[in-house]
């Protein structure tokens, strides 16, 4: 069975950029609200519900 979660790693030379900070903040927020392991199907369902 294939895991449908979106997984990615960031590789950086340590340079602090706005983009890296944004990804780190988004990751922290996702963990705080226990949504960091949502599948793409679950994400799409949430988006569809919010558009109703």
mmCIF file of C-alpha atoms in Angstrom:
data_model
loop_
_atom_site.group_PDB
_atom_site.id
_atom_site.type_symbol
_atom_site.label_atom_id
_atom_site.label_comp_id
_atom_site.label_asym_id
_atom_site.label_seq_id
_atom_site.Cartn_x
_atom_site.Cartn_y
_atom_site.Cartn_z
ATOM 1 C CA UNK A 1 0.000 0.000 0.000
ATOM 2 C CA UNK A 2 1.311 3.426 -0.915
ATOM 3 C CA UNK A 3 1.531 6.144 1.690
ATOM 4 C CA UNK A 4 -0.375 9.178 0.412
ATOM 5 C CA UNK A 5 1.144 11.767 2.731
ATOM 6 C CA UNK A 6 3.203 14.581 1.297
ATOM 7 C CA UNK A 7 6.737 14.103 2.481
ATOM 8 C CA UNK A 8 9.655 16.340 1.766
ATOM 9 C CA UNK A 9 12.966 17.342 3.236
ATOM 10 C CA UNK A 10 14.714 20.639 2.919
ATOM 11 C CA UNK A 11 18.389 20.669 2.164
ATOM 12 C CA UNK A 12 20.021 23.967 2.894
ATOM 13 C CA UNK A 13 23.477 25.372 3.260
ATOM 14 C CA UNK A 14 22.315 27.018 6.464
ATOM 15 C CA UNK A 15 21.450 30.323 4.845
ATOM 16 C CA UNK A 16 18.519 31.905 6.652
ATOM 17 C CA UNK A 17 15.985 33.023 4.051
ATOM 18 C CA UNK A 18 12.358 34.094 4.179
ATOM 19 C CA UNK A 19 11.367 30.912 2.329
ATOM 20 C CA UNK A 20 13.153 28.612 4.778
ATOM 21 C CA UNK A 21 11.623 30.489 7.723
ATOM 22 C CA UNK A 22 8.159 30.195 6.146
ATOM 23 C CA UNK A 23 8.530 26.430 5.684
ATOM 24 C CA UNK A 24 9.751 26.017 9.255
ATOM 25 C CA UNK A 25 6.824 28.079 10.577
ATOM 26 C CA UNK A 26 4.309 26.118 8.483
ATOM 27 C CA UNK A 27 5.761 22.850 9.766
ATOM 28 C CA UNK A 28 5.566 24.044 13.368
ATOM 29 C CA UNK A 29 1.929 25.122 12.939
ATOM 30 C CA UNK A 30 1.012 21.795 11.293
ATOM 31 C CA UNK A 31 2.535 19.888 14.207
ATOM 32 C CA UNK A 32 0.804 22.144 16.748
ATOM 33 C CA UNK A 33 -2.611 21.427 15.247
ATOM 34 C CA UNK A 34 -1.826 17.748 14.615
ATOM 35 C CA UNK A 35 -2.267 18.024 10.848
ATOM 36 C CA UNK A 36 1.296 17.316 9.782
ATOM 37 C CA UNK A 37 0.447 13.753 8.771
ATOM 38 C CA UNK A 38 -2.652 14.476 6.656
ATOM 39 C CA UNK A 39 -2.877 12.625 3.361
ATOM 40 C CA UNK A 40 -3.428 14.469 0.098
ATOM 41 C CA UNK A 41 -6.970 13.068 0.039
ATOM 42 C CA UNK A 42 -7.653 14.498 3.502
ATOM 43 C CA UNK A 43 -6.233 17.869 2.487
ATOM 44 C CA UNK A 44 -8.391 17.930 -0.638
ATOM 45 C CA UNK A 45 -11.473 17.039 1.433
ATOM 46 C CA UNK A 46 -10.758 19.935 3.795
ATOM 47 C CA UNK A 47 -10.364 22.319 0.853
ATOM 48 C CA UNK A 48 -13.608 21.110 -0.743
ATOM 49 C CA UNK A 49 -15.499 21.560 2.545
ATOM 50 C CA UNK A 50 -14.170 25.082 3.003
ATOM 51 C CA UNK A 51 -15.429 26.048 -0.469
ATOM 52 C CA UNK A 52 -19.039 25.039 0.240
#
